[in-house]
PDB file of C-alpha atoms and ligand atoms in Angstrom:
ATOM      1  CA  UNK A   1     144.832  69.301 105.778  1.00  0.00           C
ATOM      2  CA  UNK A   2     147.002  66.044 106.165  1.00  0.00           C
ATOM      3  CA  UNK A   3     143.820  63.915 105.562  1.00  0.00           C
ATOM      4  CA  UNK A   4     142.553  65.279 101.958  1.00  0.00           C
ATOM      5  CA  UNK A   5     146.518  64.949 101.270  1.00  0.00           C
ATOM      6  CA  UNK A   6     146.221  61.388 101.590  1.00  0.00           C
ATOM      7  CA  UNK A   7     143.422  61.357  99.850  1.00  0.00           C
ATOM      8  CA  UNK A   8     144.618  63.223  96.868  1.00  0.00           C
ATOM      9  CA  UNK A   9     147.797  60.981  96.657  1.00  0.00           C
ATOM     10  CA  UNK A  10     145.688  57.585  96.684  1.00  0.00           C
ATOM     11  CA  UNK A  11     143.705  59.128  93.860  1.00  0.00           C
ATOM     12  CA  UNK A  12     146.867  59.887  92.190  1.00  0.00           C
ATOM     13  CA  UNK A  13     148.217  56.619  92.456  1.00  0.00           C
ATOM     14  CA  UNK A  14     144.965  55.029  90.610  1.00  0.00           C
ATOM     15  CA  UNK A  15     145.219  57.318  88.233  1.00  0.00           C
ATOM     16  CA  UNK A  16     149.151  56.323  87.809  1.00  0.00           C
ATOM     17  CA  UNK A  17     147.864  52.895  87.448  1.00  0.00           C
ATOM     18  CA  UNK A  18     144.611  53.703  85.285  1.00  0.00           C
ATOM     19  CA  UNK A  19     146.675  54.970  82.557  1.00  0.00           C
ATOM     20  CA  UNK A  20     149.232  52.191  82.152  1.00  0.00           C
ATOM     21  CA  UNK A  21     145.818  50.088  82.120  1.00  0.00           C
ATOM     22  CA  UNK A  22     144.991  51.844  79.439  1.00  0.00           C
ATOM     23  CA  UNK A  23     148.211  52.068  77.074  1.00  0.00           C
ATOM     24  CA  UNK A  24     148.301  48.227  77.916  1.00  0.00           C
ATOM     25  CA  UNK A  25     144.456  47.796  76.801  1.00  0.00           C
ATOM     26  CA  UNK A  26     145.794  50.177  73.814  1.00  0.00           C
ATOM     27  CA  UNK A  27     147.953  48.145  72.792  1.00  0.00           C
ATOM     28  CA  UNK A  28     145.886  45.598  72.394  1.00  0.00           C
ATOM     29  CA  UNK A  29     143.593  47.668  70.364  1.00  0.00           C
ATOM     30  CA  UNK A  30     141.057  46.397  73.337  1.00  0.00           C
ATOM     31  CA  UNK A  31     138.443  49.114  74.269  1.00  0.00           C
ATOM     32  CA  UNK A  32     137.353  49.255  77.671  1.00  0.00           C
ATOM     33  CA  UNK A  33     133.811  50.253  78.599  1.00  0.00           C
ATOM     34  CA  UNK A  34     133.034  50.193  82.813  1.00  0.00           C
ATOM     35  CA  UNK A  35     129.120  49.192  83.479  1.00  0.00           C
ATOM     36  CA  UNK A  36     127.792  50.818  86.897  1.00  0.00           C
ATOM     37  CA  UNK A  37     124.302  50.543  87.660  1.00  0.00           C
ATOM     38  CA  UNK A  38     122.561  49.789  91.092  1.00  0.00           C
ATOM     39  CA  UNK A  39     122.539  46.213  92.428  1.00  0.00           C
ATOM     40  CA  UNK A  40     119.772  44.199  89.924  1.00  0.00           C
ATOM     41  CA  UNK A  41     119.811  46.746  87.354  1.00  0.00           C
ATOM     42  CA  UNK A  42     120.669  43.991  84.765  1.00  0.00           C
ATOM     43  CA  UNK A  43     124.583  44.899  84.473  1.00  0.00           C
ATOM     44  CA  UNK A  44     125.444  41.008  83.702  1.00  0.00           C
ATOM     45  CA  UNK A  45     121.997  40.540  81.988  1.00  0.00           C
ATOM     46  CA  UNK A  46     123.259  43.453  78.980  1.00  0.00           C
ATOM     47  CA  UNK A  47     126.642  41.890  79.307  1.00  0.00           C
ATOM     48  CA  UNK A  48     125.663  38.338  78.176  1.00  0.00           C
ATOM     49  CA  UNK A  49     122.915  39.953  75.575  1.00  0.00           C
ATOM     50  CA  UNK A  50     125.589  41.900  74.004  1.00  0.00           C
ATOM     51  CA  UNK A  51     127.728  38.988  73.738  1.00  0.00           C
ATOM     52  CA  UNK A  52     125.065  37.044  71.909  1.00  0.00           C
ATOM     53  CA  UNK A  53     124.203  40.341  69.905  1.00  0.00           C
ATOM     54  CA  UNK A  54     127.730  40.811  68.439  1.00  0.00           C
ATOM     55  CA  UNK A  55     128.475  36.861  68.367  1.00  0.00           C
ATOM     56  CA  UNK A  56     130.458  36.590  65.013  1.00  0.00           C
ATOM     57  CA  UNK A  57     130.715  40.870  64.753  1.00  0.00           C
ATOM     58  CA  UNK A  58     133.186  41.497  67.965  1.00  0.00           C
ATOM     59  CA  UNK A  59     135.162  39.576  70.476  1.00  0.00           C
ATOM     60  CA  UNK A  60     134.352  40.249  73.498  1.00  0.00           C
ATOM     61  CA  UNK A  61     136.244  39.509  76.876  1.00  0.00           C
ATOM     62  CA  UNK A  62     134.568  40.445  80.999  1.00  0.00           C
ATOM     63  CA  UNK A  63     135.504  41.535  84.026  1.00  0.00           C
ATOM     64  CA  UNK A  64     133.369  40.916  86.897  1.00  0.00           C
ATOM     65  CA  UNK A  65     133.111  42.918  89.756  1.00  0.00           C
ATOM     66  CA  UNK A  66     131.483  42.270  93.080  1.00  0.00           C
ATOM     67  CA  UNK A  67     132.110  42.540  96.846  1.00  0.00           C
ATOM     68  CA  UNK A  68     131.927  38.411  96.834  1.00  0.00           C
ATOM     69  CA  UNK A  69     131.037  35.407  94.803  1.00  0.00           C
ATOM     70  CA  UNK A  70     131.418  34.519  90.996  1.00  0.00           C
ATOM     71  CA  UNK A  71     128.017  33.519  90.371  1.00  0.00           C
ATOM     72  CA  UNK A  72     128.072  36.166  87.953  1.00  0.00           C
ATOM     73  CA  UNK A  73     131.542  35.041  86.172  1.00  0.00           C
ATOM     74  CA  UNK A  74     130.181  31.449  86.194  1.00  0.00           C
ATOM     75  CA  UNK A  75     127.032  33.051  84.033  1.00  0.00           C
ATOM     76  CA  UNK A  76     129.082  34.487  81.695  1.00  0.00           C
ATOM     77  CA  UNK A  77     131.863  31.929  81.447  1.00  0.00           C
ATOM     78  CA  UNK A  78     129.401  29.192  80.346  1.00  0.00           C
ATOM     79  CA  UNK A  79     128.537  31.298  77.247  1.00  0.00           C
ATOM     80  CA  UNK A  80     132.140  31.026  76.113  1.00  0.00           C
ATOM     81  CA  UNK A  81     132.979  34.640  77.262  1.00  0.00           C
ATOM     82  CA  UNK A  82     137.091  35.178  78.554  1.00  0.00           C
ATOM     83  CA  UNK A  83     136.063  36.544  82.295  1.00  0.00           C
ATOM     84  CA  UNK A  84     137.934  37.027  85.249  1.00  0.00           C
ATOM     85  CA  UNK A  85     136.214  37.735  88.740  1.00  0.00           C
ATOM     86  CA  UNK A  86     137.507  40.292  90.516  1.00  0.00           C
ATOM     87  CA  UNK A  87     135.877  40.204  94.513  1.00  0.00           C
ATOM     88  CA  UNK A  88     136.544  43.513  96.128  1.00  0.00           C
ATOM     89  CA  UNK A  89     136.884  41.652  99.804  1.00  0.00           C
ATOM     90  CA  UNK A  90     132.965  44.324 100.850  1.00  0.00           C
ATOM     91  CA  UNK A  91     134.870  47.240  98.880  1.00  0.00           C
ATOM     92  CA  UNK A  92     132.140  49.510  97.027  1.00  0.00           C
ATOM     93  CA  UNK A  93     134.198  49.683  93.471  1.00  0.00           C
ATOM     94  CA  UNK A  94     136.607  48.556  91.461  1.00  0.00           C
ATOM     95  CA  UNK A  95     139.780  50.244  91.315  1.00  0.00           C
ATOM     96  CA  UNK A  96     142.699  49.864  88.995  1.00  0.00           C
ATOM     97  CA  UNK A  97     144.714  48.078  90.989  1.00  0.00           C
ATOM     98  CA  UNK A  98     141.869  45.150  91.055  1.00  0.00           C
ATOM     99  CA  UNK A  99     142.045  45.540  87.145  1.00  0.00           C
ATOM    100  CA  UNK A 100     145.639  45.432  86.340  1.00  0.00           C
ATOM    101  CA  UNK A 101     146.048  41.608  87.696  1.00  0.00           C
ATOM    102  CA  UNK A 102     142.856  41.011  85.921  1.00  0.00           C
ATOM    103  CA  UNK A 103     144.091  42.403  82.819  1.00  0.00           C
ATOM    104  CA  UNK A 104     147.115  39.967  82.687  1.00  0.00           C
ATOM    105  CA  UNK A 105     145.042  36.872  82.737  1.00  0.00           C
ATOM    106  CA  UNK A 106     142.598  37.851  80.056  1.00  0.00           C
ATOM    107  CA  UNK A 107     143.797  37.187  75.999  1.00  0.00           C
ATOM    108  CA  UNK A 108     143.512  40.389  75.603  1.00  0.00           C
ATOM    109  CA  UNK A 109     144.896  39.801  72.030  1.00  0.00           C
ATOM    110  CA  UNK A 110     142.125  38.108  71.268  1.00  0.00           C
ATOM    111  CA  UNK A 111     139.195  40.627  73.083  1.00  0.00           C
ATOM    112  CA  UNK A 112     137.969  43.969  70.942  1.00  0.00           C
ATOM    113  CA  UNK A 113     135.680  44.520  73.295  1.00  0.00           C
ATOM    114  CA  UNK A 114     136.016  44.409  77.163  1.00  0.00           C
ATOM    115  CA  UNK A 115     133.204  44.603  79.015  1.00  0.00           C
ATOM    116  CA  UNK A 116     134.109  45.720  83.154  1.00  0.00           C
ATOM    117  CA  UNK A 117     131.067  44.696  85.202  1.00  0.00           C
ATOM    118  CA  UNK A 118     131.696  47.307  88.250  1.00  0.00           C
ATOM    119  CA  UNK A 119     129.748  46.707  91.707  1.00  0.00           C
ATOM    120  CA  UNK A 120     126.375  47.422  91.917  1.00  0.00           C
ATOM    121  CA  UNK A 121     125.677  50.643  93.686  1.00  0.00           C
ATOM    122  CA  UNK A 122     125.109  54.098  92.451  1.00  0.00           C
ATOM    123  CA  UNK A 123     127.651  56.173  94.049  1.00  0.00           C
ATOM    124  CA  UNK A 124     131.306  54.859  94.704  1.00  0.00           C
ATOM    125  CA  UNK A 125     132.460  53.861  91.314  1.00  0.00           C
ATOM    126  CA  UNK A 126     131.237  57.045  89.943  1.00  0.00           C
ATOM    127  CA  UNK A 127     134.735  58.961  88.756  1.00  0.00           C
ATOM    128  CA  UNK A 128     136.814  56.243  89.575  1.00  0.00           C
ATOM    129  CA  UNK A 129     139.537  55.669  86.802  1.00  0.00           C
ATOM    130  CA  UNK A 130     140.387  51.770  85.871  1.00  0.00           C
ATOM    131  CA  UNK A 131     141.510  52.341  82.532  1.00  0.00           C
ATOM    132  CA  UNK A 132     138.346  52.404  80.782  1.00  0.00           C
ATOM    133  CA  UNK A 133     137.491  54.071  77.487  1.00  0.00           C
ATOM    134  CA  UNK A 134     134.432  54.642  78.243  1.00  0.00           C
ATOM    135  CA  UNK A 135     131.768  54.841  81.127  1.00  0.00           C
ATOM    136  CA  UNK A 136     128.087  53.586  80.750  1.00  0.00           C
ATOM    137  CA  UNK A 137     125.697  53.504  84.010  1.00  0.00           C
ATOM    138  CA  UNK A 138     122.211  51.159  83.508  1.00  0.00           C
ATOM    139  CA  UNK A 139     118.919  52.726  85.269  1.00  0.00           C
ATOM    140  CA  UNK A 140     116.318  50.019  85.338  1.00  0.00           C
ATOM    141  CA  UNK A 141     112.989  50.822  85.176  1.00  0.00           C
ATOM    142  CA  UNK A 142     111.938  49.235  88.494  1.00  0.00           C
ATOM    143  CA  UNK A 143     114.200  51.576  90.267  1.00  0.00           C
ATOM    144  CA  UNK A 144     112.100  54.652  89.530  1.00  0.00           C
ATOM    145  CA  UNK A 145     113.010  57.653  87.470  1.00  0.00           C
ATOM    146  CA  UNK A 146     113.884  60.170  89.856  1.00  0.00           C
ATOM    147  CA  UNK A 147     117.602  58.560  90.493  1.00  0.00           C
ATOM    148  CA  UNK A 148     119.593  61.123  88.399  1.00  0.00           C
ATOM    149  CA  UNK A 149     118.351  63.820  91.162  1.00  0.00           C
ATOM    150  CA  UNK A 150     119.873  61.635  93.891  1.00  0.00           C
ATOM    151  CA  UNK A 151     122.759  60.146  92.468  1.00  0.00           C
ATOM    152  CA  UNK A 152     123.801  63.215  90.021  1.00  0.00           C
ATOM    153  CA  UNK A 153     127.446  62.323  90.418  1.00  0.00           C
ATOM    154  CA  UNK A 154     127.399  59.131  88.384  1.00  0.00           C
ATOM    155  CA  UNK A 155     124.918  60.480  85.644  1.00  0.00           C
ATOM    156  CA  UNK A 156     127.319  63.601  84.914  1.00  0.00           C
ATOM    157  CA  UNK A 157     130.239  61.140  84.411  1.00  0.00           C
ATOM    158  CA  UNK A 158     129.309  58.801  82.023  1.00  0.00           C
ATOM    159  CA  UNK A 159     129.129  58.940  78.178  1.00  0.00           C
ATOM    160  CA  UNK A 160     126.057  56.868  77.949  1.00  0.00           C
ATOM    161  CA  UNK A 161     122.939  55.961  80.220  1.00  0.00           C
ATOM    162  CA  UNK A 162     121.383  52.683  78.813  1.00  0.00           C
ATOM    163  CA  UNK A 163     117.464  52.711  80.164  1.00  0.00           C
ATOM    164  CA  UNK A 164     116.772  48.462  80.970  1.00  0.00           C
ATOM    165  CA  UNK A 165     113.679  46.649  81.495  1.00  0.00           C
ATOM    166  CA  UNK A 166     111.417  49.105  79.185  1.00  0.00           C
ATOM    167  CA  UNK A 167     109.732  45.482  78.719  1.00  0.00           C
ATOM    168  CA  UNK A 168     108.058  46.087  82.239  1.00  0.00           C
ATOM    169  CA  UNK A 169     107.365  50.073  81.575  1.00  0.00           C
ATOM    170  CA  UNK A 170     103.485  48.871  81.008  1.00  0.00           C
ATOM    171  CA  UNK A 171     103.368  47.582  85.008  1.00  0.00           C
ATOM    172  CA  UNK A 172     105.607  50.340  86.319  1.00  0.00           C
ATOM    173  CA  UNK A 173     105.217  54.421  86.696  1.00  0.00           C
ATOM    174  CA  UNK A 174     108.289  55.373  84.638  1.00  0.00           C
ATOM    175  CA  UNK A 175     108.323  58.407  82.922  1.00  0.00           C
ATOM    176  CA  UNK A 176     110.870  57.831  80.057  1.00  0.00           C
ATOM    177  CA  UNK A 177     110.704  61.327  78.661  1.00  0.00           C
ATOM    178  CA  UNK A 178     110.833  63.399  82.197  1.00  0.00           C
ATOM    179  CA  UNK A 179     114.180  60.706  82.834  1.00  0.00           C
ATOM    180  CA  UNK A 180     115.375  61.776  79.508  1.00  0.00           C
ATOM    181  CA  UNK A 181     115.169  65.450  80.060  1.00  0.00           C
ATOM    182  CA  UNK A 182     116.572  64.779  83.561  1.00  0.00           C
ATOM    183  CA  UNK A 183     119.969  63.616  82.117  1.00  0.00           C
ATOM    184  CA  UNK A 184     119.790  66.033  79.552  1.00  0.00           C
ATOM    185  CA  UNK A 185     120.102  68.353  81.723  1.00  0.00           C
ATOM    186  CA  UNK A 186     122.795  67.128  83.953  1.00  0.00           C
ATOM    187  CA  UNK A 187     125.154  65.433  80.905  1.00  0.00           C
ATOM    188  CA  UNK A 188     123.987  66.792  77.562  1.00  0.00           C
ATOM    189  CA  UNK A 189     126.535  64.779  75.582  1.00  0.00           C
ATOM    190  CA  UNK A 190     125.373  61.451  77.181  1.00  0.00           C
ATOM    191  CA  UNK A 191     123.672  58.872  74.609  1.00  0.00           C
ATOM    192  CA  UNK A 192     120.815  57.102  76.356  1.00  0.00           C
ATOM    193  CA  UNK A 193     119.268  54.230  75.077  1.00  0.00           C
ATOM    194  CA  UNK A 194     115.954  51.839  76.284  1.00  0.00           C
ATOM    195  CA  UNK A 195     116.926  48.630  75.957  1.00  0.00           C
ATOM    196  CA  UNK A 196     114.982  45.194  77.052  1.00  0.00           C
ATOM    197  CA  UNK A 197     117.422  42.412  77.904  1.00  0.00           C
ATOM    198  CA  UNK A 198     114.105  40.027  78.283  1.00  0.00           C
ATOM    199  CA  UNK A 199     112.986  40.543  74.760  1.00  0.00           C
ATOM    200  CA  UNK A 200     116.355  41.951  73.126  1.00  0.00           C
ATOM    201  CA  UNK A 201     114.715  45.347  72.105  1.00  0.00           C
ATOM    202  CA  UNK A 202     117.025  48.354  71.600  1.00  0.00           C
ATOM    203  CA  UNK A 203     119.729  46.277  71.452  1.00  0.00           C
ATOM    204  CA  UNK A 204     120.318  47.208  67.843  1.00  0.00           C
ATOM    205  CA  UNK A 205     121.167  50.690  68.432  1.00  0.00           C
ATOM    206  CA  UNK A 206     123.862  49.490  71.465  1.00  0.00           C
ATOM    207  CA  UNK A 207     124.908  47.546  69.823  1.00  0.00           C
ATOM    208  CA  UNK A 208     126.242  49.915  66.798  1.00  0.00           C
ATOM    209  CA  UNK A 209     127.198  52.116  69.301  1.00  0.00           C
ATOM    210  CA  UNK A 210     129.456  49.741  70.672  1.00  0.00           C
ATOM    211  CA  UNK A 211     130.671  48.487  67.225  1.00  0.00           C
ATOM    212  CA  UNK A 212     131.722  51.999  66.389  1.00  0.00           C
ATOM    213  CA  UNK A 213     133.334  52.510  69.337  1.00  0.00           C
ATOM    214  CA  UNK A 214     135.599  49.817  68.648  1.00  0.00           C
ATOM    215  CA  UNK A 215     136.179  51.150  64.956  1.00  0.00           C
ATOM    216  CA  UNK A 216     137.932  54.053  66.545  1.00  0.00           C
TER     217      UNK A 216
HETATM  218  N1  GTP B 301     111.854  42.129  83.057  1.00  0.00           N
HETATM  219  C1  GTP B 301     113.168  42.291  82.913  1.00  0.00           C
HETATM  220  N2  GTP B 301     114.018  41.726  83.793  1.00  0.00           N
HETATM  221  C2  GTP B 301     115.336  41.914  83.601  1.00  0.00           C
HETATM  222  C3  GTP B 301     115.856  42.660  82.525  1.00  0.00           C
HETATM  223  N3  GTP B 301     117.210  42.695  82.627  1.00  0.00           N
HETATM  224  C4  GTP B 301     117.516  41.981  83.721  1.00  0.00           C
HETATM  225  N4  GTP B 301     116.409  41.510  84.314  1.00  0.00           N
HETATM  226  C5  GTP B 301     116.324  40.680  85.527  1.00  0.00           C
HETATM  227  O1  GTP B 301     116.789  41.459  86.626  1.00  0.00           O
HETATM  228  C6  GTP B 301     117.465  40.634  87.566  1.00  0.00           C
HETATM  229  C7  GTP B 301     118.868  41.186  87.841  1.00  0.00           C
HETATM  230  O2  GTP B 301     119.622  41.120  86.638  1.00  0.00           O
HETATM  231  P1  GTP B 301     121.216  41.061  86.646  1.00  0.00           P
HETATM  232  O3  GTP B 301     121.643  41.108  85.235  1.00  0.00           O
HETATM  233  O4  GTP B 301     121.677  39.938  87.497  1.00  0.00           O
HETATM  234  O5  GTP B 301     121.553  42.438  87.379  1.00  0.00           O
HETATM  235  P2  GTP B 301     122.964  42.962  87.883  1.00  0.00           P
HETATM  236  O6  GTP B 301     122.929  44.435  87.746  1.00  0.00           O
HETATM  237  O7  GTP B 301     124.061  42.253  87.182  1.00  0.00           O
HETATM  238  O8  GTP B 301     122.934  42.557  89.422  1.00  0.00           O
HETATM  239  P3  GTP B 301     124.162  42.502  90.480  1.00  0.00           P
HETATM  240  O9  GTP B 301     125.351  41.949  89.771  1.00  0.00           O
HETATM  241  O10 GTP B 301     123.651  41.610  91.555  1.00  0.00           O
HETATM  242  O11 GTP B 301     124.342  43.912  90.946  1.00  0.00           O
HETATM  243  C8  GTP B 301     117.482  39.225  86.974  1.00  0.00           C
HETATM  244  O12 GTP B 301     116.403  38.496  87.542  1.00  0.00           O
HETATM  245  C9  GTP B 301     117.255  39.482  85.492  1.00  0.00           C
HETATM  246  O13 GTP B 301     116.611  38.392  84.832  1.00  0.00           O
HETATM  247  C10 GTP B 301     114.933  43.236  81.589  1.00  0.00           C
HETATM  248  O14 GTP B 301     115.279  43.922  80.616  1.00  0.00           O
HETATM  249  N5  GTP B 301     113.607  43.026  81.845  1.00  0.00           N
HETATM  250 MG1   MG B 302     125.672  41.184  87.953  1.00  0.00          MG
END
């Protein structure tokens, strides 16, 4: 089938370009970590409470994706953060391509820790290699806690689920231990955390996470 040829070969070719992402993030001794969450979840809202969280511990460096705009980079940037924008032109994802420019403007001598904000929806970036260490997807409370049934693609490929907004899990029907058990199920080996990034709870525990990921 000429068609799932082409396919295959595109994929190839970001995965071509994924890894020399990586062996240039490598040697930088810069780990990667690709956020994907559903628009609203609270992708840059974790990003600029992690920053303040590891202030002093890690250096941290963005990369903001979305289909337009920098509002988000302009957040981010005013805290002092190294960010680049990356607008995908109504493209659902990041690819590496979009990194590897991005990568080139950042210090990246000076970043431990680079966080990729992806675009916010639940099912393109799923898979999709940018040279990332490490994949994380955000499922806010608001959203409800059936999405792992609908969107099982992205919670099987991640190696962490952070929970956000447990701050509003008095107000909302959220069932964190039938979501827990959900992902269990699909991705035993996933962490999950419940974080708040309106009153900084959980963020302890991320934030080790994150700090030993960057020990190696
Ligand atoms: N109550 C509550 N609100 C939160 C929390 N985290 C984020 N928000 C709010 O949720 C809204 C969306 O947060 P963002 O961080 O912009 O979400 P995002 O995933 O980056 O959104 P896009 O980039 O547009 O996809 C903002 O109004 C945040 O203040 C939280 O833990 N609790
Ligand atoms: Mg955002």
């Amino acid at each position: 089938m000429p068609t799932v040829t082409v396919v295959q070969q595109v994929m190839k070719a970001n995965d071509q370009i994924a890894a020399q992402n990586q062996k240039t993030l490598d040697a930088h001794q810069t780990v990667a970590v690709n956020i994907m969450a559903s628009p609203g979840a609270g992708k840059t809202s974790l990003l600029m409470l992690t920053v303040e969280t590891l202030r002093g511990k890690l250096r941290i460096g963005a990369i903001e994706g979305d289909t337009a705009s920098q509002v988000d980079a302009d957040k981010v940037a005013a805290g002092g953060t190294p960010v680049v924008q990356i607008n995908t032109g109504g493209g659902c994802r990041l690819d590496a391509n979009m990194v590897r420019p991005a990568l080139e403007q950042l210090p990246l001598d000076e970043i431990d820790l680079l966080l990729i904000e992806n675009v916010g929806n639940l099912v393109c970036p799923a898979g999709m290699a940018l040279g990332q260490h490490v994949d994380i997807v955000i499922a806010s409370v608001p959203e409800g806690d059936d999405k792992p049934y609908k969107y099982p693609g992205i919670f099987t490929a991640v190696d962490a689920v952070v929970i956000n907004k447990i701050d509003l899990l008095p107000y909302l029907e959220f069932d964190v231990a039938a979501f827990r058990a959900l992902i269990e199920g699909l991705n035993p080996k996933a962490r999950i955390f419940e974080v708040s990034c309106t009153t900084g709870q959980g963020f302890e525990e991320w934030t080790n996470w994150l700090t030993e990921l960057c020990a190696g």
